[in-house]
């Protein structure tokens, strides 16, 4: 069987230069190709009109040139927009555009489904269908930029479907393309990768990039976290927090700790105490996320007044804490509600 072709939007400028050299095309064609691939709305190769036909033909021959498409777009009462990106094999992933004050944040998917199996997350019910290619991640960002037009996107968070660090190499490639001058030209400070806590990959991410890191904690005791987030059995809290203490993160930056508020499960006085104990060891800001329900889940969100009490308790210990206002719930676009039919 011939090897599957690489997605054309997974190529860095260096890869394109290697390719033009190998194919015997002039080197300046490489920048032209990168320009077409990354500096404009998604364009089919046939429409890259300043490239000669033989270059276009060769690109189509050597790479998977299928352009991802938006299949559905829904808009929430609060302005949040969710769209489905349809991939070459007809699988779909969800992306969410969240406008707030001067910002527009894009919530990006990194996998079709997810294997992490967190008890409180809708995507977990899908299981993992497959990893996204770097080019599919990049295409999602380009499609979102089009949707947001004429407003520019300001923040990019890998908090959509999937565990980004379980798709490490492709994630890194997509970040390279997103942040390159010849690519999408996004500052790494505007990008956040959120993880359940895959320790080896977190260390690599901190070493190899300067993107922001968010850790989904949601429990500060092993017995509870084992139940809510099975990954805790592999990387228990002592190891996870120990690794976070040693992460190579610039002094002015903090790790974001995400904590989903589950009524009667992880929101008691004892939970605050345990969370304070862990946070004291790190430079963090805690983001409390009201639980968003989805069909088949028995959890309920902690009521608003008790979320505020929880926040106050953290603040009283000098721990930076905010509450994430839920967005896009009416279109199932809020945190943990992403579960597109993926077949
Ligand atoms: N796999 C990565 C990124 C995707 S989830 C991670 O877990 O970090 C993005 C955030 O949504 C995580 O912090 C997760 O804990 C949170 N989340 C998951 N299910 C949720 C739900 N039902 N309600 C509110 N937040 C949820």
Short mmCIF file of C-alpha atoms and ligand atoms in Angstrom, two decimals:
data_model
loop_
_atom_site.label_atom_id
_atom_site.label_comp_id
_atom_site.label_asym_id
_atom_site.label_seq_id
_atom_site.Cartn_x
_atom_site.Cartn_y
_atom_site.Cartn_z
CA UNK A 1 0.00 0.00 0.00
CA UNK A 2 1.46 3.43 -0.82
CA UNK A 3 2.22 5.58 2.20
CA UNK A 4 -0.55 8.09 2.96
CA UNK A 5 0.28 11.52 1.62
CA UNK A 6 1.14 14.26 4.03
CA UNK A 7 -1.37 17.07 4.49
CA UNK A 8 -0.03 20.02 2.52
CA UNK A 9 -0.73 22.40 5.45
CA UNK A 10 1.51 20.32 7.71
CA UNK A 11 4.56 21.61 5.82
CA UNK A 12 6.97 24.13 7.29
CA UNK A 13 8.86 26.51 5.01
CA UNK A 14 11.95 24.29 5.36
CA UNK A 15 9.97 21.25 4.25
CA UNK A 16 8.67 23.17 1.27
CA UNK A 17 12.21 24.28 0.37
CA UNK A 18 13.43 20.69 0.55
CA UNK A 19 10.58 19.72 -1.70
CA UNK A 20 11.17 22.44 -4.31
CA UNK A 21 14.87 21.47 -4.38
CA UNK A 22 14.08 17.78 -4.77
CA UNK A 23 11.59 18.53 -7.51
CA UNK A 24 13.95 20.90 -9.30
CA UNK A 25 11.83 24.04 -8.91
CA UNK A 26 13.31 27.48 -8.15
CA UNK A 27 13.75 28.17 -4.44
CA UNK A 28 11.61 31.34 -4.45
CA UNK A 29 8.64 29.14 -5.29
CA UNK A 30 8.81 27.85 -1.70
CA UNK A 31 7.88 31.23 -0.20
CA UNK A 32 5.17 31.69 -2.78
CA UNK A 33 3.71 28.32 -1.84
CA UNK A 34 3.89 29.12 1.90
CA UNK A 35 2.15 32.43 1.13
CA UNK A 36 -0.70 30.64 -0.57
CA UNK A 37 -0.94 27.97 2.09
CA UNK A 38 -0.86 30.21 5.15
CA UNK A 39 -1.39 33.89 4.35
CA UNK A 40 -4.87 33.85 2.95
CA UNK A 41 -8.17 32.10 3.28
CA UNK A 42 -7.94 28.37 2.55
CA UNK A 43 -7.25 28.12 -1.17
CA UNK A 44 -7.27 25.04 -3.38
CA UNK A 45 -3.99 24.35 -5.13
CA UNK A 46 -5.65 24.75 -8.54
CA UNK A 47 -6.39 28.36 -7.61
CA UNK A 48 -2.81 29.34 -6.68
CA UNK A 49 -2.65 31.32 -9.89
CA UNK A 50 0.88 32.72 -9.80
CA UNK A 51 2.35 29.21 -9.58
CA UNK A 52 3.07 27.48 -12.89
CA UNK A 53 0.91 24.49 -13.73
CA UNK A 54 3.77 22.03 -13.24
CA UNK A 55 4.37 23.25 -9.66
CA UNK A 56 0.67 23.01 -8.85
CA UNK A 57 0.45 19.58 -10.43
CA UNK A 58 3.48 18.35 -8.45
CA UNK A 59 2.05 19.68 -5.18
CA UNK A 60 -1.19 17.83 -5.84
CA UNK A 61 0.69 14.69 -6.72
CA UNK A 62 2.90 14.66 -3.64
CA UNK A 63 0.60 15.95 -0.90
CA UNK A 64 -2.90 15.60 0.40
CA UNK A 65 -4.32 18.91 -0.73
CA UNK A 66 -7.84 18.46 0.53
CA UNK A 67 -9.07 21.66 2.16
CA UNK A 68 -11.03 21.26 5.37
CA UNK A 69 -14.49 22.83 5.25
CA UNK A 70 -16.91 24.30 7.68
CA UNK A 71 -19.97 22.11 7.78
CA UNK A 72 -22.19 23.83 10.35
CA UNK A 73 -22.06 27.10 12.14
CA UNK A 74 -24.21 27.91 15.15
CA UNK A 75 -24.34 31.16 17.07
CA UNK A 76 -25.21 31.38 20.75
CA UNK A 77 -27.34 34.11 22.34
CA UNK A 78 -24.14 35.42 23.93
CA UNK A 79 -22.32 35.72 20.59
CA UNK A 80 -20.24 32.54 20.95
CA UNK A 81 -19.98 30.75 17.63
CA UNK A 82 -19.39 27.04 17.26
CA UNK A 83 -18.41 25.51 13.97
CA UNK A 84 -17.73 22.02 12.75
CA UNK A 85 -14.68 21.50 10.61
CA UNK A 86 -15.14 18.65 8.21
CA UNK A 87 -11.95 16.73 7.42
CA UNK A 88 -10.94 14.74 4.34
CA UNK A 89 -12.27 11.45 5.80
CA UNK A 90 -15.59 13.19 6.66
CA UNK A 91 -14.82 13.16 10.36
CA UNK A 92 -15.63 16.42 12.08
CA UNK A 93 -14.16 18.36 14.99
CA UNK A 94 -15.63 21.32 16.80
CA UNK A 95 -14.07 24.74 17.22
CA UNK A 96 -15.53 27.61 19.21
CA UNK A 97 -15.10 31.37 18.79
CA UNK A 98 -15.66 33.25 22.02
CA UNK A 99 -15.90 37.05 21.88
CA UNK A 100 -15.40 38.92 25.14
CA UNK A 101 -14.83 42.63 25.44
CA UNK A 102 -11.86 43.39 23.20
CA UNK A 103 -10.88 39.78 22.70
CA UNK A 104 -11.89 36.97 20.43
CA UNK A 105 -10.65 33.60 21.62
CA UNK A 106 -10.57 30.51 19.43
CA UNK A 107 -10.95 27.18 21.18
CA UNK A 108 -9.13 24.60 19.03
CA UNK A 109 -9.52 20.81 18.82
CA UNK A 110 -6.44 18.61 18.65
CA UNK A 111 -7.98 15.16 18.22
CA UNK A 112 -11.19 13.62 16.89
CA UNK A 113 -12.63 12.47 20.23
CA UNK A 114 -10.38 11.83 23.22
CA UNK A 115 -8.93 8.84 25.07
CA UNK A 116 -8.47 10.47 28.49
CA UNK A 117 -11.92 9.45 29.72
CA UNK A 118 -12.49 12.23 32.26
CA UNK A 119 -15.74 11.49 34.05
CA UNK A 120 -17.22 14.98 33.64
CA UNK A 121 -16.42 15.62 29.96
CA UNK A 122 -18.71 15.00 26.98
CA UNK A 123 -15.85 14.41 24.54
CA UNK A 124 -14.81 11.39 26.63
CA UNK A 125 -18.00 9.60 25.60
CA UNK A 126 -16.71 9.48 22.00
CA UNK A 127 -13.46 7.71 22.75
CA UNK A 128 -10.52 8.52 20.48
CA UNK A 129 -11.16 8.24 16.73
CA UNK A 130 -7.81 9.68 15.63
CA UNK A 131 -5.24 12.41 16.02
CA UNK A 132 -5.51 15.56 13.95
CA UNK A 133 -2.72 16.22 11.47
CA UNK A 134 -0.82 19.47 12.02
CA UNK A 135 -2.34 20.73 8.77
CA UNK A 136 -5.84 20.00 10.04
CA UNK A 137 -5.17 22.04 13.18
CA UNK A 138 -3.77 24.89 11.08
CA UNK A 139 -6.77 24.73 8.72
CA UNK A 140 -9.12 24.99 11.71
CA UNK A 141 -7.39 28.22 12.71
CA UNK A 142 -7.53 29.61 9.18
CA UNK A 143 -11.22 28.78 8.80
CA UNK A 144 -11.93 30.44 12.15
CA UNK A 145 -10.10 33.57 11.05
CA UNK A 146 -12.40 33.72 8.05
CA UNK A 147 -15.49 33.24 10.17
CA UNK A 148 -14.42 36.03 12.53
CA UNK A 149 -13.73 38.50 9.69
CA UNK A 150 -13.35 41.45 9.85
CA UNK A 151 -12.48 41.07 13.53
CA UNK A 152 -9.01 39.65 14.21
CA UNK A 153 -8.62 36.67 16.56
CA UNK A 154 -6.63 37.58 19.66
CA UNK A 155 -6.23 34.35 21.66
CA UNK A 156 -5.87 30.70 20.78
CA UNK A 157 -6.55 27.96 23.31
CA UNK A 158 -6.15 24.22 22.80
CA UNK A 159 -9.21 23.48 24.91
CA UNK A 160 -11.47 21.93 22.30
CA UNK A 161 -11.85 18.23 21.64
CA UNK A 162 -8.93 16.00 22.53
CA UNK A 163 -5.80 15.95 24.65
CA UNK A 164 -3.25 18.08 22.80
CA UNK A 165 -0.22 16.59 24.54
CA UNK A 166 -1.30 13.08 23.50
CA UNK A 167 -0.75 14.29 19.92
CA UNK A 168 2.55 15.94 20.73
CA UNK A 169 4.51 15.96 17.48
CA UNK A 170 1.61 17.15 15.38
CA UNK A 171 0.71 19.76 17.99
CA UNK A 172 4.28 21.06 17.93
CA UNK A 173 4.28 21.21 14.16
CA UNK A 174 1.01 23.15 14.21
CA UNK A 175 2.43 25.59 16.77
CA UNK A 176 5.52 26.05 14.58
CA UNK A 177 3.33 26.94 11.61
CA UNK A 178 0.98 29.11 13.68
CA UNK A 179 3.84 31.14 15.17
CA UNK A 180 6.16 31.42 12.14
CA UNK A 181 6.47 34.68 10.21
CA UNK A 182 5.99 32.76 6.96
CA UNK A 183 3.07 30.96 8.64
CA UNK A 184 0.17 32.48 10.55
CA UNK A 185 2.35 34.97 12.45
CA UNK A 186 0.71 34.44 15.84
CA UNK A 187 2.66 35.34 18.98
CA UNK A 188 3.21 32.29 21.23
CA UNK A 189 2.06 34.45 24.16
CA UNK A 190 -1.40 34.33 22.63
CA UNK A 191 -1.49 30.53 22.57
CA UNK A 192 -2.45 28.30 25.51
CA UNK A 193 -2.19 24.52 25.60
CA UNK A 194 -4.45 22.84 28.14
CA UNK A 195 -3.65 19.35 29.39
CA UNK A 196 -4.90 16.69 31.78
CA UNK A 197 -1.30 16.51 32.98
CA UNK A 198 0.85 14.29 30.76
CA UNK A 199 4.05 14.87 32.71
CA UNK A 200 6.80 14.05 30.17
CA UNK A 201 5.12 16.06 27.42
CA UNK A 202 4.51 19.03 29.75
CA UNK A 203 8.23 19.18 30.45
CA UNK A 204 9.01 19.09 26.75
CA UNK A 205 6.41 21.74 25.96
CA UNK A 206 7.86 24.13 28.54
CA UNK A 207 11.37 23.52 27.21
CA UNK A 208 10.59 23.68 23.51
CA UNK A 209 8.03 26.51 23.27
CA UNK A 210 6.95 29.67 25.03
CA UNK A 211 3.22 29.06 24.82
CA UNK A 212 1.13 29.23 27.99
CA UNK A 213 0.34 26.05 29.86
CA UNK A 214 -2.97 25.26 31.54
CA UNK A 215 -3.35 22.21 33.75
CA UNK A 216 -6.78 20.67 34.24
CA UNK A 217 -6.64 19.64 37.87
CA UNK A 218 -10.26 19.44 39.13
CA UNK A 219 -9.24 17.53 42.25
CA UNK A 220 -6.41 18.04 44.70
CA UNK A 221 -6.40 14.56 46.30
CA UNK A 222 -5.36 11.35 44.58
CA UNK A 223 -8.38 9.24 45.56
CA UNK A 224 -10.77 11.82 44.12
CA UNK A 225 -8.68 12.67 41.05
CA UNK A 226 -8.22 8.96 40.28
CA UNK A 227 -11.99 8.72 40.00
CA UNK A 228 -12.58 11.90 38.01
CA UNK A 229 -9.55 11.82 35.73
CA UNK A 230 -8.11 8.33 35.15
CA UNK A 231 -4.80 9.81 33.93
CA UNK A 232 -4.09 10.48 37.62
CA UNK A 233 -3.35 6.79 38.10
CA UNK A 234 -0.48 7.13 35.68
CA UNK A 235 0.79 10.51 36.91
CA UNK A 236 -0.37 10.96 40.51
CA UNK A 237 -0.40 14.39 42.12
CA UNK A 238 2.99 14.11 43.81
CA UNK A 239 4.61 13.48 40.44
CA UNK A 240 2.46 15.98 38.56
CA UNK A 241 2.88 18.89 40.97
CA UNK A 242 6.55 18.00 41.51
CA UNK A 243 7.07 18.26 37.75
CA UNK A 244 5.18 21.57 37.59
CA UNK A 245 7.48 22.99 40.28
CA UNK A 246 10.42 22.31 38.00
CA UNK A 247 8.92 23.47 34.71
CA UNK A 248 11.06 25.95 32.83
CA UNK A 249 8.58 28.81 32.82
CA UNK A 250 9.60 32.47 32.65
CA UNK A 251 9.35 34.31 35.97
CA UNK A 252 6.57 36.62 34.84
CA UNK A 253 4.35 33.76 33.76
CA UNK A 254 1.99 31.56 35.72
CA UNK A 255 0.54 28.15 35.04
CA UNK A 256 -3.25 28.23 34.83
CA UNK A 257 -4.95 25.60 36.98
CA UNK A 258 -8.39 24.70 35.66
CA UNK A 259 -10.81 23.36 38.21
CA UNK A 260 -14.29 22.19 37.14
CA UNK A 261 -16.75 22.81 39.99
CA UNK A 262 -18.80 19.67 40.69
CA UNK A 263 -21.52 19.98 43.28
CA UNK A 264 -20.76 17.96 46.41
CA UNK A 265 -17.81 16.23 44.72
CA UNK A 266 -14.77 18.53 44.73
CA UNK A 267 -16.11 21.76 46.26
CA UNK A 268 -15.98 21.26 50.04
CA UNK A 269 -13.88 23.09 52.64
CA UNK A 270 -11.48 20.17 52.61
CA UNK A 271 -11.09 20.52 48.84
CA UNK A 272 -10.17 24.19 49.20
CA UNK A 273 -7.57 23.26 51.77
CA UNK A 274 -6.04 20.56 49.58
CA UNK A 275 -6.03 22.88 46.56
CA UNK A 276 -4.37 25.66 48.56
CA UNK A 277 -1.71 23.19 49.67
CA UNK A 278 -0.83 22.32 46.08
CA UNK A 279 -1.07 25.86 44.71
CA UNK A 280 1.26 27.26 47.37
CA UNK A 281 4.05 25.28 45.78
CA UNK A 282 3.58 26.84 42.33
CA UNK A 283 3.20 30.18 40.55
CA UNK A 284 -0.37 29.70 39.43
CA UNK A 285 -3.66 31.33 38.72
CA UNK A 286 -6.70 29.18 39.37
CA UNK A 287 -9.61 29.29 36.95
CA UNK A 288 -12.80 27.84 38.44
CA UNK A 289 -15.09 26.45 35.73
CA UNK A 290 -18.78 25.90 36.50
CA UNK A 291 -19.65 22.37 35.34
CA UNK A 292 -21.55 22.35 32.04
CA UNK A 293 -23.99 19.50 31.78
CA UNK A 294 -24.46 17.17 28.83
CA UNK A 295 -26.82 14.28 28.16
CA UNK A 296 -25.98 11.18 30.20
CA UNK A 297 -24.02 12.97 32.92
CA UNK A 298 -25.12 12.85 36.59
CA UNK A 299 -22.92 15.69 37.80
CA UNK A 300 -24.33 19.08 38.68
CA UNK A 301 -22.48 22.35 38.87
CA UNK A 302 -21.71 23.84 42.24
CA UNK A 303 -24.24 26.67 42.68
CA UNK A 304 -22.96 30.14 41.89
CA UNK A 305 -22.85 31.45 45.48
CA UNK A 306 -20.72 28.51 46.59
CA UNK A 307 -18.37 28.89 43.62
CA UNK A 308 -17.86 32.47 44.80
CA UNK A 309 -17.19 31.26 48.34
CA UNK A 310 -14.65 28.78 46.98
CA UNK A 311 -12.99 31.61 45.06
CA UNK A 312 -12.98 33.86 48.16
CA UNK A 313 -11.35 31.10 50.18
CA UNK A 314 -8.55 30.79 47.61
CA UNK A 315 -8.11 34.57 47.47
CA UNK A 316 -7.90 34.73 51.26
CA UNK A 317 -4.84 32.48 50.98
CA UNK A 318 -3.37 34.84 48.40
CA UNK A 319 -4.05 32.50 45.54
CA UNK A 320 -4.99 34.23 42.33
CA UNK A 321 -8.45 32.84 41.42
CA UNK A 322 -11.04 33.70 38.78
CA UNK A 323 -14.34 32.15 37.73
CA UNK A 324 -14.81 31.30 34.08
CA UNK A 325 -18.10 32.58 32.85
CA UNK A 326 -19.77 29.86 30.88
CA UNK A 327 -20.29 30.73 27.22
CA UNK A 328 -22.23 29.12 24.41
CA UNK A 329 -24.14 26.66 26.60
CA UNK A 330 -27.30 26.93 24.51
CA UNK A 331 -25.45 25.60 21.45
CA UNK A 332 -23.51 22.93 23.40
CA UNK A 333 -20.30 24.87 22.82
CA UNK A 334 -19.25 25.34 26.45
CA UNK A 335 -16.26 23.60 28.09
CA UNK A 336 -16.75 19.86 28.16
CA UNK A 337 -19.79 19.90 25.91
CA UNK A 338 -17.99 19.26 22.63
CA UNK A 339 -19.08 15.92 21.25
CA UNK A 340 -19.81 16.16 17.54
CA UNK A 341 -20.95 12.97 15.87
CA UNK A 342 -17.59 11.95 14.42
CA UNK A 343 -18.55 9.43 11.80
N1 LIG B 1 -7.76 17.69 27.20
C1 LIG B 1 -7.42 19.03 27.57
C2 LIG B 1 -8.15 20.09 26.79
C3 LIG B 1 -9.66 19.93 26.60
S1 LIG B 1 -10.76 20.23 27.91
C4 LIG B 1 -7.66 19.23 29.06
O1 LIG B 1 -8.31 18.41 29.67
O2 LIG B 1 -7.16 20.20 29.60
C5 LIG B 1 -10.74 21.93 28.31
C6 LIG B 1 -11.22 22.21 29.73
O3 LIG B 1 -12.63 21.94 29.90
C7 LIG B 1 -10.51 21.37 30.78
O4 LIG B 1 -10.05 22.17 31.80
C8 LIG B 1 -11.61 20.45 31.30
O5 LIG B 1 -11.37 20.12 32.64
C9 LIG B 1 -12.84 21.32 31.15
N2 LIG B 1 -14.08 20.53 31.12
C10 LIG B 1 -14.25 19.27 30.68
N3 LIG B 1 -15.54 18.89 30.82
C11 LIG B 1 -16.20 19.94 31.36
C12 LIG B 1 -17.58 20.19 31.71
N4 LIG B 1 -18.50 19.27 31.50
N5 LIG B 1 -17.89 21.39 32.23
C13 LIG B 1 -16.96 22.34 32.40
N6 LIG B 1 -15.66 22.18 32.06
C14 LIG B 1 -15.27 20.99 31.55
#
